[in-house]
Short mmCIF file of C-alpha atoms (C1' of nucleotides) in Angstrom, two decimals:
data_model
loop_
_atom_site.label_atom_id
_atom_site.label_comp_id
_atom_site.label_asym_id
_atom_site.label_seq_id
_atom_site.Cartn_x
_atom_site.Cartn_y
_atom_site.Cartn_z
CA MET A 1 -29.88 -0.88 -8.82
CA THR A 2 -31.11 -2.70 -6.03
CA ASP A 3 -28.91 -2.42 -2.75
CA ARG A 4 -30.17 -3.90 0.20
CA SER A 5 -28.14 -1.96 2.85
CA SER A 6 -29.84 1.36 1.13
CA ALA A 7 -32.70 0.33 3.41
CA LEU A 8 -30.56 2.10 5.87
CA GLY A 9 -30.18 5.75 5.60
CA LEU A 10 -27.34 7.19 3.67
CA SER A 11 -25.83 8.59 6.57
CA ASP A 12 -26.51 5.53 9.04
CA PRO A 13 -22.93 4.48 10.04
CA LYS A 14 -24.03 0.93 10.03
CA ARG A 15 -24.18 1.17 6.07
CA ASN A 16 -20.22 0.65 6.47
CA HIS A 17 -19.59 -3.07 6.86
CA PHE A 18 -16.82 -2.69 9.22
CA LEU A 19 -18.95 -0.46 11.45
CA ALA A 20 -21.88 -2.83 11.10
CA ARG A 21 -19.71 -5.69 12.25
CA LEU A 22 -18.15 -4.05 15.41
CA VAL A 23 -19.45 -5.33 18.81
CA PRO A 24 -21.92 -2.94 20.24
CA SER A 25 -19.39 -1.30 22.97
CA ASP A 26 -16.82 -1.17 20.45
CA TYR A 27 -19.05 0.52 18.03
CA ALA A 28 -20.14 2.94 20.78
CA ALA A 29 -16.90 3.75 21.66
CA LEU A 30 -15.60 4.38 18.09
CA MET A 31 -18.87 6.52 17.22
CA ALA A 32 -18.22 8.57 20.43
CA GLU A 33 -14.94 9.85 18.78
CA ALA A 34 -16.08 9.93 15.38
CA GLU A 35 -17.55 12.46 12.96
CA ILE A 36 -19.67 11.99 9.51
CA VAL A 37 -17.81 14.05 7.01
CA SER A 38 -18.77 14.57 3.33
CA LEU A 39 -16.20 14.13 0.79
CA LYS A 40 -15.68 15.90 -2.61
CA PHE A 41 -15.41 14.43 -5.99
CA ARG A 42 -11.71 13.72 -6.59
CA LYS A 43 -10.54 15.07 -3.39
CA LYS A 44 -6.89 13.81 -2.76
CA MET A 45 -7.04 12.28 0.62
CA LEU A 46 -3.39 11.07 0.94
CA GLU A 47 -0.23 11.31 -0.75
CA GLN A 48 1.80 7.82 -0.66
CA ASP A 49 3.87 7.43 2.40
CA ALA A 50 2.36 10.62 3.77
CA PRO A 51 1.43 10.10 7.55
CA VAL A 52 -2.00 8.85 8.04
CA ASP A 53 -3.67 11.19 10.35
CA ALA A 54 -7.42 9.89 10.14
CA VAL A 55 -9.49 6.59 9.38
CA TYR A 56 -12.34 6.96 7.02
CA PHE A 57 -15.51 4.34 6.65
CA PRO A 58 -17.05 5.01 3.68
CA LEU A 59 -20.70 5.23 3.64
CA THR A 60 -21.87 6.39 0.21
CA CYS A 61 -18.23 7.43 -0.90
CA MET A 62 -15.75 5.57 -2.67
CA PHE A 63 -12.00 5.76 -2.33
CA SER A 64 -9.12 4.64 -4.78
CA LEU A 65 -5.89 3.51 -3.84
CA LEU A 66 -3.15 4.44 -6.53
CA VAL A 67 0.69 3.54 -6.63
CA THR A 68 2.86 6.60 -6.94
CA ILE A 69 5.69 5.39 -9.55
CA ASP A 70 8.07 7.29 -11.46
CA ASP A 71 6.69 10.30 -9.42
CA GLN A 72 3.08 10.17 -10.23
CA PRO A 73 0.09 8.51 -9.31
CA GLN A 74 -0.47 6.29 -12.21
CA LEU A 75 -2.12 2.97 -11.37
CA GLU A 76 -5.14 2.02 -9.56
CA LEU A 77 -4.65 -1.14 -7.18
CA ALA A 78 -7.93 -1.16 -5.49
CA THR A 79 -11.29 0.65 -4.80
CA ILE A 80 -12.84 0.84 -1.32
CA GLY A 81 -16.44 1.74 -0.78
CA LYS A 82 -18.99 0.99 1.91
CA GLU A 83 -17.46 -2.70 2.29
CA GLY A 84 -14.18 -1.38 3.73
CA VAL A 85 -11.89 0.84 5.44
CA ILE A 86 -8.96 3.22 4.79
CA GLY A 87 -5.86 3.86 6.66
CA ALA A 88 -6.86 1.59 9.46
CA ALA A 89 -3.78 -0.73 9.31
CA GLU A 90 -1.41 2.18 9.00
CA ALA A 91 -3.06 3.94 11.80
CA MET A 92 -2.51 1.16 13.84
CA GLN A 93 1.06 0.62 13.01
CA LYS A 94 1.97 4.50 12.96
CA GLN A 95 2.93 3.88 9.24
CA GLY A 96 2.75 6.13 6.40
CA SER A 97 0.19 5.59 3.61
CA MET A 98 0.15 2.59 1.51
CA GLY A 99 -0.58 4.60 -1.50
CA TYR A 100 -2.17 7.78 -2.69
CA ASN A 101 -5.71 7.97 -2.07
CA LEU A 102 -8.44 9.93 -3.87
CA ILE A 103 -12.16 10.16 -3.77
CA GLN A 104 -13.64 8.37 -6.94
CA ILE A 105 -17.38 8.83 -5.90
CA PRO A 106 -18.10 11.83 -3.74
CA GLY A 107 -20.23 11.21 -0.40
CA SER A 108 -20.16 10.55 3.11
CA ALA A 109 -17.89 8.58 5.26
CA VAL A 110 -17.32 8.29 9.16
CA ARG A 111 -13.78 9.82 10.11
CA ILE A 112 -11.80 9.05 12.92
CA ASP A 113 -8.92 10.48 14.17
CA ALA A 114 -5.75 8.11 13.57
CA LYS A 115 -4.32 8.38 17.19
CA ALA A 116 -7.89 7.68 18.60
CA PHE A 117 -8.51 4.79 16.58
CA ARG A 118 -5.07 3.45 17.41
CA LYS A 119 -5.71 3.50 21.11
CA LEU A 120 -9.14 1.97 20.81
CA ALA A 121 -7.87 -0.59 18.74
CA ALA A 122 -4.93 -1.56 21.28
CA THR A 123 -7.48 -2.54 24.03
CA ARG A 124 -10.01 -4.16 21.69
CA PRO A 125 -8.86 -7.37 20.48
CA LEU A 126 -12.22 -7.70 18.44
CA MET A 127 -11.59 -4.35 16.75
CA SER A 128 -8.14 -4.97 15.88
CA ALA A 129 -9.22 -8.78 14.56
CA LEU A 130 -11.59 -6.84 11.93
CA VAL A 131 -8.88 -4.40 10.82
CA PHE A 132 -6.54 -7.56 10.23
CA GLN A 133 -9.47 -9.30 8.11
CA HIS A 134 -9.93 -6.47 6.11
CA LEU A 135 -6.43 -5.92 5.35
CA LEU A 136 -6.43 -9.46 4.22
CA ALA A 137 -9.32 -9.00 1.94
CA LEU A 138 -7.72 -6.05 0.53
CA LEU A 139 -4.73 -8.01 -0.15
CA ARG A 140 -6.47 -10.50 -1.83
CA GLN A 141 -8.59 -8.05 -3.91
CA ILE A 142 -5.17 -6.27 -4.95
CA LEU A 143 -3.70 -9.63 -5.93
CA TYR A 144 -6.54 -10.64 -8.33
CA GLY A 145 -6.61 -7.06 -9.79
CA ALA A 146 -2.71 -6.91 -10.38
CA ALA A 147 -3.28 -10.19 -12.28
CA CYS A 148 -5.86 -8.81 -14.14
CA ASN A 149 -4.13 -5.68 -15.15
CA ARG A 150 -0.97 -7.64 -16.54
CA LEU A 151 -2.92 -10.47 -18.18
CA HIS A 152 -6.27 -9.36 -19.42
CA SER A 153 -7.49 -7.04 -22.42
CA MET A 154 -8.28 -3.12 -22.37
CA GLU A 155 -12.21 -3.75 -22.94
CA GLU A 156 -12.37 -6.49 -20.07
CA ARG A 157 -10.63 -4.15 -17.68
CA CYS A 158 -12.76 -1.44 -18.72
CA ALA A 159 -15.94 -3.26 -18.27
CA ARG A 160 -14.37 -4.55 -14.63
CA TRP A 161 -13.67 -1.25 -13.57
CA MET A 162 -17.25 0.28 -14.49
CA LEU A 163 -18.82 -2.56 -12.93
CA MET A 164 -17.15 -2.13 -9.57
CA THR A 165 -17.79 1.46 -9.28
CA HIS A 166 -21.69 0.88 -10.47
CA ASP A 167 -21.86 -1.30 -7.50
CA ARG A 168 -20.42 1.29 -5.24
CA ALA A 169 -21.87 4.12 -6.68
CA GLY A 170 -25.35 2.90 -6.08
CA GLU A 171 -26.64 4.60 -9.28
CA ASP A 172 -26.59 4.02 -12.74
CA THR A 173 -25.10 7.30 -13.66
CA PHE A 174 -21.67 8.27 -12.09
CA PRO A 175 -19.00 10.82 -13.09
CA LEU A 176 -16.21 9.49 -15.11
CA THR A 177 -13.91 10.74 -17.74
CA GLN A 178 -11.82 8.97 -20.21
CA GLU A 179 -8.80 10.99 -19.25
CA PHE A 180 -9.20 9.58 -15.56
CA LEU A 181 -10.06 6.07 -16.30
CA ALA A 182 -7.11 6.02 -18.43
CA ASN A 183 -4.94 6.94 -15.29
CA MET A 184 -6.71 4.36 -13.33
CA LEU A 185 -5.95 1.53 -15.83
CA GLY A 186 -2.51 2.75 -16.41
CA VAL A 187 -3.03 3.35 -20.30
CA ARG A 188 -3.58 6.54 -22.61
CA ARG A 189 -6.93 8.07 -23.09
CA ALA A 190 -7.08 7.18 -26.56
CA THR A 191 -6.63 3.41 -25.67
CA VAL A 192 -9.56 3.82 -23.05
CA ASN A 193 -11.55 5.82 -25.90
CA VAL A 194 -11.32 2.61 -28.04
CA ALA A 195 -12.39 0.28 -25.36
CA THR A 196 -15.35 2.56 -24.06
CA GLY A 197 -16.45 3.05 -27.64
CA MET A 198 -16.89 -0.81 -28.21
CA LEU A 199 -18.86 -0.86 -24.62
CA LYS A 200 -21.08 2.06 -26.07
CA LYS A 201 -21.46 0.54 -29.47
CA ALA A 202 -22.69 -2.81 -27.86
CA GLY A 203 -25.20 -0.39 -25.75
CA PHE A 204 -23.91 -1.52 -22.65
CA ILE A 205 -22.98 2.23 -21.28
CA ARG A 206 -23.76 5.63 -22.36
CA TYR A 207 -21.70 8.51 -21.74
CA VAL A 208 -21.18 12.33 -22.24
CA ARG A 209 -18.79 14.85 -21.09
CA GLY A 210 -17.82 13.25 -17.78
CA LYS A 211 -20.85 11.43 -16.90
CA ILE A 212 -21.37 7.66 -17.72
CA THR A 213 -24.59 5.63 -17.31
CA VAL A 214 -24.48 1.86 -17.22
CA THR A 215 -27.48 0.93 -19.38
CA ASP A 216 -27.24 -2.98 -19.68
CA ARG A 217 -25.75 -4.21 -16.61
CA PRO A 218 -25.73 -8.00 -17.66
CA GLY A 219 -24.14 -7.08 -21.15
CA LEU A 220 -21.42 -5.32 -19.25
CA GLU A 221 -20.73 -8.26 -16.88
CA SER A 222 -20.53 -10.51 -20.15
CA ALA A 223 -18.02 -8.06 -21.37
CA SER A 224 -16.08 -8.26 -18.12
CA CYS A 225 -13.46 -10.80 -17.00
CA ASP A 226 -14.11 -13.25 -14.11
CA CYS A 227 -11.93 -11.13 -11.94
CA PHE A 228 -14.96 -9.02 -11.27
CA GLN A 229 -16.78 -11.81 -9.74
CA ALA A 230 -13.61 -12.95 -7.93
CA MET A 231 -12.62 -9.82 -6.49
CA ASN A 232 -16.31 -9.37 -5.09
CA ARG A 233 -16.11 -12.72 -3.22
CA VAL A 234 -13.42 -11.54 -1.59
CA TYR A 235 -15.56 -9.15 0.80
CA ALA A 236 -18.18 -11.68 1.27
CA PRO A 237 -17.03 -13.12 4.50
CA LEU A 238 -17.14 -9.48 5.59
CA THR A 239 -20.62 -8.60 4.75
CA PRO A 240 -22.62 -8.28 7.93
CA MET B 1 27.83 -11.78 -2.45
CA THR B 2 28.18 -10.40 1.27
CA ASP B 3 25.28 -11.37 3.38
CA ARG B 4 25.74 -10.29 6.91
CA SER B 5 23.20 -12.83 8.20
CA SER B 6 25.40 -15.71 6.85
CA ALA B 7 27.37 -15.04 9.90
CA LEU B 8 24.59 -17.10 11.45
CA GLY B 9 24.59 -20.82 10.63
CA LEU B 10 22.51 -21.78 7.59
CA SER B 11 20.04 -23.81 9.62
CA ASP B 12 19.94 -21.42 12.76
CA PRO B 13 16.27 -20.47 12.75
CA LYS B 14 17.38 -16.69 13.71
CA ARG B 15 18.30 -16.33 10.07
CA ASN B 16 14.73 -15.76 9.63
CA HIS B 17 13.84 -12.14 10.22
CA PHE B 18 10.34 -12.90 11.58
CA LEU B 19 11.68 -15.25 14.21
CA ALA B 20 14.69 -13.30 15.04
CA ARG B 21 12.42 -10.39 16.02
CA LEU B 22 10.22 -12.38 18.49
CA VAL B 23 10.57 -12.03 22.27
CA PRO B 24 12.49 -14.72 23.74
CA SER B 25 9.56 -16.53 25.36
CA ASP B 26 7.51 -16.49 22.19
CA TYR B 27 10.57 -17.62 20.37
CA ALA B 28 11.08 -20.44 22.72
CA ALA B 29 7.24 -21.45 22.76
CA LEU B 30 7.01 -21.32 18.91
CA MET B 31 10.55 -23.40 18.45
CA ALA B 32 9.02 -25.99 20.81
CA GLU B 33 6.49 -26.91 18.26
CA ALA B 34 8.33 -26.32 15.13
CA GLU B 35 10.69 -28.14 12.86
CA ILE B 36 13.42 -27.49 10.46
CA VAL B 37 12.64 -28.73 6.95
CA SER B 38 14.35 -28.84 3.59
CA LEU B 39 12.25 -27.87 0.56
CA LYS B 40 12.93 -28.84 -2.81
CA PHE B 41 13.39 -26.98 -6.09
CA ARG B 42 10.00 -26.14 -7.60
CA LYS B 43 7.98 -28.03 -5.16
CA LYS B 44 4.38 -26.76 -5.06
CA MET B 45 3.44 -25.81 -1.67
CA LEU B 46 -0.07 -24.65 -1.90
CA GLU B 47 -2.60 -24.13 -4.48
CA GLN B 48 -4.69 -21.14 -4.24
CA ASP B 49 -7.34 -20.92 -1.88
CA ALA B 50 -6.08 -24.41 -0.63
CA PRO B 51 -6.31 -24.81 3.32
CA VAL B 52 -3.26 -23.70 4.90
CA ASP B 53 -2.00 -26.48 7.11
CA ALA B 54 1.58 -25.10 7.89
CA VAL B 55 3.29 -21.89 8.57
CA TYR B 56 6.77 -21.44 6.98
CA PHE B 57 9.89 -19.12 8.11
CA PRO B 58 12.33 -19.61 5.22
CA LEU B 59 16.07 -19.58 6.27
CA THR B 60 17.53 -20.50 3.27
CA CYS B 61 15.04 -21.16 0.47
CA MET B 62 12.63 -18.65 -1.16
CA PHE B 63 9.00 -18.88 -1.83
CA SER B 64 7.22 -17.27 -5.03
CA LEU B 65 3.35 -16.14 -4.74
CA LEU B 66 1.73 -16.57 -7.83
CA VAL B 67 -2.04 -15.83 -8.61
CA THR B 68 -4.08 -18.54 -10.36
CA ILE B 69 -6.16 -16.91 -13.13
CA ASP B 70 -8.01 -18.16 -15.84
CA ASP B 71 -7.17 -21.87 -14.27
CA GLN B 72 -3.58 -21.66 -14.14
CA PRO B 73 -0.91 -19.81 -12.10
CA GLN B 74 0.26 -17.22 -14.49
CA LEU B 75 1.68 -14.38 -12.52
CA GLU B 76 4.13 -13.62 -9.55
CA LEU B 77 3.43 -11.01 -7.34
CA ALA B 78 5.72 -11.33 -4.69
CA THR B 79 8.72 -13.56 -3.52
CA ILE B 80 9.36 -14.12 -0.19
CA GLY B 81 12.68 -15.36 1.70
CA LYS B 82 14.37 -15.26 5.08
CA GLU B 83 12.87 -11.71 5.73
CA GLY B 84 9.31 -13.16 5.75
CA VAL B 85 6.77 -15.70 6.42
CA ILE B 86 4.39 -17.58 4.30
CA GLY B 87 0.93 -18.56 5.49
CA ALA B 88 1.04 -16.89 9.07
CA ALA B 89 -1.82 -14.35 8.14
CA GLU B 90 -3.92 -17.09 6.47
CA ALA B 91 -3.33 -19.43 9.55
CA MET B 92 -4.43 -17.09 12.16
CA GLN B 93 -7.82 -16.23 10.27
CA LYS B 94 -8.36 -19.97 9.33
CA GLN B 95 -8.48 -18.85 5.56
CA GLY B 96 -7.52 -20.38 2.41
CA SER B 97 -4.10 -19.42 0.93
CA MET B 98 -4.27 -16.00 -0.88
CA GLY B 99 -2.04 -17.70 -3.69
CA TYR B 100 -0.42 -20.31 -5.42
CA ASN B 101 3.21 -21.09 -3.52
CA LEU B 102 6.19 -22.53 -4.92
CA ILE B 103 9.81 -22.95 -4.11
CA GLN B 104 11.70 -20.60 -6.23
CA ILE B 105 15.02 -21.45 -4.55
CA PRO B 106 15.37 -24.83 -2.73
CA GLY B 107 16.64 -24.75 0.89
CA SER B 108 15.60 -24.92 4.51
CA ALA B 109 12.67 -23.42 6.45
CA VAL B 110 11.16 -23.65 9.87
CA ARG B 111 7.78 -25.23 9.70
CA ILE B 112 5.17 -25.09 11.95
CA ASP B 113 1.67 -26.50 11.92
CA ALA B 114 -0.94 -24.19 11.53
CA LYS B 115 -3.08 -24.75 14.30
CA ALA B 116 -0.38 -24.65 16.59
CA PHE B 117 0.88 -21.27 15.36
CA ARG B 118 -2.99 -19.87 15.49
CA LYS B 119 -2.95 -20.98 18.93
CA LEU B 120 0.35 -19.49 20.04
CA ALA B 121 -0.32 -16.03 18.15
CA ALA B 122 -3.95 -16.02 19.79
CA THR B 123 -2.67 -15.47 23.36
CA ARG B 124 0.72 -13.69 22.28
CA PRO B 125 -0.06 -9.92 21.10
CA LEU B 126 3.43 -9.26 20.14
CA MET B 127 3.57 -12.48 17.84
CA SER B 128 0.29 -11.28 16.30
CA ALA B 129 1.41 -7.83 15.83
CA LEU B 130 4.48 -9.09 14.19
CA VAL B 131 2.27 -11.15 11.58
CA PHE B 132 0.44 -8.05 11.02
CA GLN B 133 3.43 -6.35 10.27
CA HIS B 134 4.51 -8.72 7.93
CA LEU B 135 1.27 -8.65 6.12
CA LEU B 136 1.34 -4.81 5.65
CA ALA B 137 5.10 -5.22 4.02
CA LEU B 138 3.85 -7.98 1.94
CA LEU B 139 1.09 -5.73 0.80
CA ARG B 140 3.54 -2.84 0.00
CA GLN B 141 5.82 -5.26 -1.74
CA ILE B 142 2.67 -6.42 -3.89
CA LEU B 143 1.82 -2.80 -4.54
CA TYR B 144 5.08 -2.01 -6.01
CA GLY B 145 5.26 -5.07 -7.92
CA ALA B 146 1.88 -4.53 -9.68
CA ALA B 147 2.54 -1.21 -10.75
CA CYS B 148 6.03 -2.18 -11.84
CA ASN B 149 4.51 -5.05 -13.89
CA ARG B 150 1.98 -3.02 -15.47
CA LEU B 151 4.20 0.18 -16.45
CA HIS B 152 7.74 -0.96 -16.81
CA SER B 153 9.48 -2.50 -19.58
CA MET B 154 10.37 -6.23 -19.87
CA GLU B 155 14.13 -5.47 -19.57
CA GLU B 156 13.73 -3.52 -16.42
CA ARG B 157 11.41 -6.02 -14.98
CA CYS B 158 13.72 -8.89 -15.90
CA ALA B 159 16.35 -7.39 -14.05
CA ARG B 160 14.27 -6.65 -11.23
CA TRP B 161 13.46 -10.12 -10.73
CA MET B 162 17.02 -11.42 -11.28
CA LEU B 163 18.26 -8.94 -8.28
CA MET B 164 15.64 -9.66 -6.04
CA THR B 165 16.50 -13.64 -6.55
CA HIS B 166 19.97 -12.86 -6.42
CA ASP B 167 19.78 -11.29 -2.97
CA ARG B 168 17.90 -14.35 -1.69
CA ALA B 169 19.76 -17.00 -3.28
CA GLY B 170 22.84 -15.73 -1.37
CA GLU B 171 24.99 -17.18 -4.59
CA ASP B 172 25.81 -15.67 -7.84
CA THR B 173 24.62 -18.87 -9.59
CA PHE B 174 21.11 -19.93 -9.26
CA PRO B 175 18.64 -22.23 -11.17
CA LEU B 176 16.27 -20.43 -13.65
CA THR B 177 14.91 -21.16 -17.21
CA GLN B 178 13.43 -19.01 -19.34
CA GLU B 179 10.24 -20.67 -19.80
CA PHE B 180 9.87 -20.35 -16.16
CA LEU B 181 11.09 -16.61 -15.77
CA ALA B 182 8.09 -16.22 -18.24
CA ASN B 183 5.51 -17.66 -16.22
CA MET B 184 6.83 -15.43 -13.34
CA LEU B 185 6.33 -12.25 -15.42
CA GLY B 186 3.32 -13.14 -17.26
CA VAL B 187 5.17 -12.92 -20.76
CA ARG B 188 5.90 -15.59 -23.38
CA ARG B 189 9.43 -17.08 -23.47
CA ALA B 190 10.35 -15.49 -26.72
CA THR B 191 9.96 -12.17 -25.17
CA VAL B 192 11.88 -13.04 -22.02
CA ASN B 193 14.50 -14.36 -24.39
CA VAL B 194 14.93 -11.11 -26.01
CA ALA B 195 15.33 -9.15 -22.58
CA THR B 196 17.44 -11.39 -21.11
CA GLY B 197 19.74 -11.39 -24.36
CA MET B 198 20.17 -7.78 -23.86
CA LEU B 199 21.20 -8.38 -20.04
CA LYS B 200 23.48 -11.10 -21.30
CA LYS B 201 25.16 -9.22 -24.35
CA ALA B 202 25.74 -6.25 -21.58
CA GLY B 203 27.73 -8.69 -19.81
CA PHE B 204 25.57 -8.46 -16.81
CA ILE B 205 24.69 -12.11 -16.51
CA ARG B 206 25.66 -15.41 -18.05
CA TYR B 207 23.30 -18.39 -18.29
CA VAL B 208 23.22 -21.98 -19.80
CA ARG B 209 20.40 -24.32 -19.72
CA GLY B 210 18.25 -23.45 -16.59
CA LYS B 211 21.56 -21.95 -14.54
CA ILE B 212 22.15 -18.24 -14.43
CA THR B 213 25.06 -16.50 -12.85
CA VAL B 214 24.86 -12.71 -12.20
CA THR B 215 28.49 -11.53 -13.29
CA ASP B 216 27.87 -7.77 -12.83
CA ARG B 217 25.50 -6.68 -10.11
CA PRO B 218 25.98 -2.94 -10.72
CA GLY B 219 25.20 -3.19 -14.11
CA LEU B 220 22.13 -5.24 -13.47
CA GLU B 221 21.03 -2.58 -11.07
CA SER B 222 21.55 -0.07 -13.76
CA ALA B 223 19.29 -1.89 -16.06
CA SER B 224 16.40 -2.58 -13.54
CA CYS B 225 13.93 0.13 -12.58
CA ASP B 226 13.70 1.75 -9.08
CA CYS B 227 11.03 -0.49 -7.88
CA PHE B 228 13.57 -3.07 -6.84
CA GLN B 229 14.87 -0.48 -4.42
CA ALA B 230 11.41 0.29 -3.36
CA MET B 231 10.34 -2.99 -2.74
CA ASN B 232 13.72 -3.72 -0.61
CA ARG B 233 13.08 -0.46 1.70
CA VAL B 234 9.81 -2.20 2.47
CA TYR B 235 11.13 -4.80 4.66
CA ALA B 236 14.00 -2.50 6.20
CA PRO B 237 11.78 -1.76 9.41
CA LEU B 238 11.31 -5.59 10.00
CA THR B 239 15.09 -6.13 9.76
CA PRO B 240 16.22 -7.41 13.32
"C1'" DA C 1 25.85 -44.89 -29.86
"C1'" DT C 2 21.36 -43.48 -30.40
"C1'" DT C 3 17.44 -41.21 -28.79
"C1'" DC C 4 14.63 -38.24 -26.34
"C1'" DC C 5 13.94 -34.44 -23.51
"C1'" DT C 6 14.87 -29.92 -22.28
"C1'" DG C 7 16.48 -25.27 -22.94
"C1'" DT C 8 17.82 -21.72 -26.08
"C1'" DG C 9 17.86 -18.67 -30.41
"C1'" DT C 10 15.20 -17.05 -33.81
"C1'" DC C 11 11.66 -16.09 -37.30
"C1'" DC C 12 6.90 -14.78 -39.29
"C1'" DG C 13 2.72 -12.03 -39.44
"C1'" DA C 14 -0.65 -9.91 -36.61
"C1'" DT C 15 -2.15 -6.98 -32.98
"C1'" DA C 16 -2.48 -3.72 -29.24
"C1'" DG C 17 -1.05 -0.40 -27.23
"C1'" DC C 18 2.20 4.15 -27.38
"C1'" DG C 19 3.23 9.35 -28.20
"C1'" DT C 20 1.63 12.77 -30.21
"C1'" DA C 21 -1.57 15.53 -32.14
"C1'" DC C 22 -5.45 18.10 -33.94
"C1'" DG C 23 -10.37 19.26 -34.60
"C1'" DG C 24 -14.82 19.69 -32.60
"C1'" DA C 25 -18.28 19.90 -29.25
"C1'" DT C 26 -19.94 21.19 -24.69
"C1'" DT C 27 -19.74 23.81 -20.72
"C1'" DC C 28 -18.13 27.04 -17.67
"C1'" DC C 29 -17.10 31.66 -16.59
"C1'" DA C 30 -15.85 36.40 -16.96
"C1'" DT D 1 -21.74 37.27 -25.29
"C1'" DG D 2 -17.28 35.89 -26.19
"C1'" DG D 3 -13.23 33.48 -24.69
"C1'" DA D 4 -11.25 29.63 -22.18
"C1'" DA D 5 -11.37 25.22 -20.46
"C1'" DT D 6 -13.02 20.61 -20.58
"C1'" DC D 7 -14.15 16.29 -22.74
"C1'" DC D 8 -14.16 13.29 -26.68
"C1'" DG D 9 -13.13 11.36 -31.44
"C1'" DT D 10 -9.66 10.26 -34.10
"C1'" DA D 11 -5.41 9.84 -36.94
"C1'" DC D 12 -0.47 8.65 -37.77
"C1'" DG D 13 3.84 6.16 -37.52
"C1'" DC D 14 6.07 3.10 -34.09
"C1'" DT D 15 7.09 -0.29 -30.58
"C1'" DA D 16 6.39 -4.17 -27.94
"C1'" DT D 17 4.48 -8.05 -27.34
"C1'" DC D 18 1.54 -12.05 -28.97
"C1'" DG D 19 0.70 -16.57 -31.08
"C1'" DG D 20 2.68 -20.02 -33.13
"C1'" DA D 21 6.36 -22.62 -35.10
"C1'" DC D 22 11.04 -24.43 -36.23
"C1'" DA D 23 15.88 -25.70 -35.56
"C1'" DC D 24 19.51 -26.71 -32.82
"C1'" DA D 25 22.47 -27.95 -29.15
"C1'" DG D 26 23.52 -30.21 -24.39
"C1'" DG D 27 22.56 -33.66 -21.46
"C1'" DA D 28 20.28 -37.79 -19.92
"C1'" DA D 29 18.49 -42.09 -20.43
"C1'" DT D 30 18.63 -46.73 -22.99
#
DNA sequence: ATTCCTGTGTCCGATAGCGTACGGATTCCA
DNA sequence: TGGAATCCGTACGCTATCGGACACAGGAAT
């Protein structure tokens, strides 16, 4: 797929839209205390309500934000890739994690200690305003997603999820099992199987043993609901 | 029901938890430009994405935040009463409304012009920090609610909704039709009818023609899922 | 008093998703 | 090279909810 920001090196911090929008002095101050880390597939980054010890700015990886309910993480409510940031709001307020975070697509991210980030943001109004804007965008994304989860069909939601992940993966093939997708969507694997089977039969996707390939992006978009577009639009004003 | 804050007069602005937590100088500055308004039952306050012209701090009324999807407001994702604020985040960022807002329980609120509020908050870090905290609390509330909507039974969700409204209403009887509740929960009226019928038969509630009465609060709590408690806890740190 | 409107109770067939379970295929690893 | 683990396809009966519809009752309006 074409991705304009891939003109930037894969480990250029400015790939991340939050970092790219910082003014030079704030950017320099933040990067002076940050490091680039590599995050492994399905790594649990944070339990729900656990203390947030670091803030992450994804470069090539993607986070999932899940909610733990009835004692297990059962439903994904947002995905965050290079357009966003993880843990910034909680770090600023010294709060526990809003949800259960895990790595959906492995890759790199900029990491900064939560306390260091809090100190930086406290004296830099532009930086804290940006955190605020990202929080608002996340909230909007969650609103749309929640409504979609409640009101749309399994096939539409499967397609939407794959499209969102496709965008963030930057490649047509990425890791995904039915079991996993079922957890994300809050349904059983058998239910996911039916939906993905339809998308496969329609020729929009291929998959074998935990690897899925998007073969017909426009087709997949036609199978998805409008929520996909709506959720993308949320981050448009935050694009550098 | 007992409500400690009813020791305050019904139109005392400090009934609202946001206003109650402002430092005196910020409070005075805000109130100098605000007015107390009375909001009618089921009044549409804002369409989704519409410009936010005012910020409201509920005193005795309750707002519902709905999401408009497939061209009609179909699902409630949060309720906001005297513990919160409506439109503050959007006003600060000059953004459109996150959702469709309507008055679920009629009553009074403090109203301030959005532009005036933005100016105040811009120079008062404690006030803008409070907006930030409330936004985070709202987000947490929405996370739990979204998971509940997806994963729990109709009866549990009905009970949860009634409990939340009961708390904010301050009285055991409040207006509610099945049709309306169905819209809030994103299901058909017939489905709601079954669930409320169970709660009625169990003796937890009574209702006739748009008026519902909670007759056994502990019973209703036992019929609800834990999400009710979880959602309440979110606002605990923001209680004055 | 009659009519109309709104709110409630209910019923039907249809369907999506549940819970569970089993078998087959591929990959990993000892 | 053989076993274990993982992943996918599918099948069964079951339940919740859908979509649509109709009847009835209380209140309001005329």
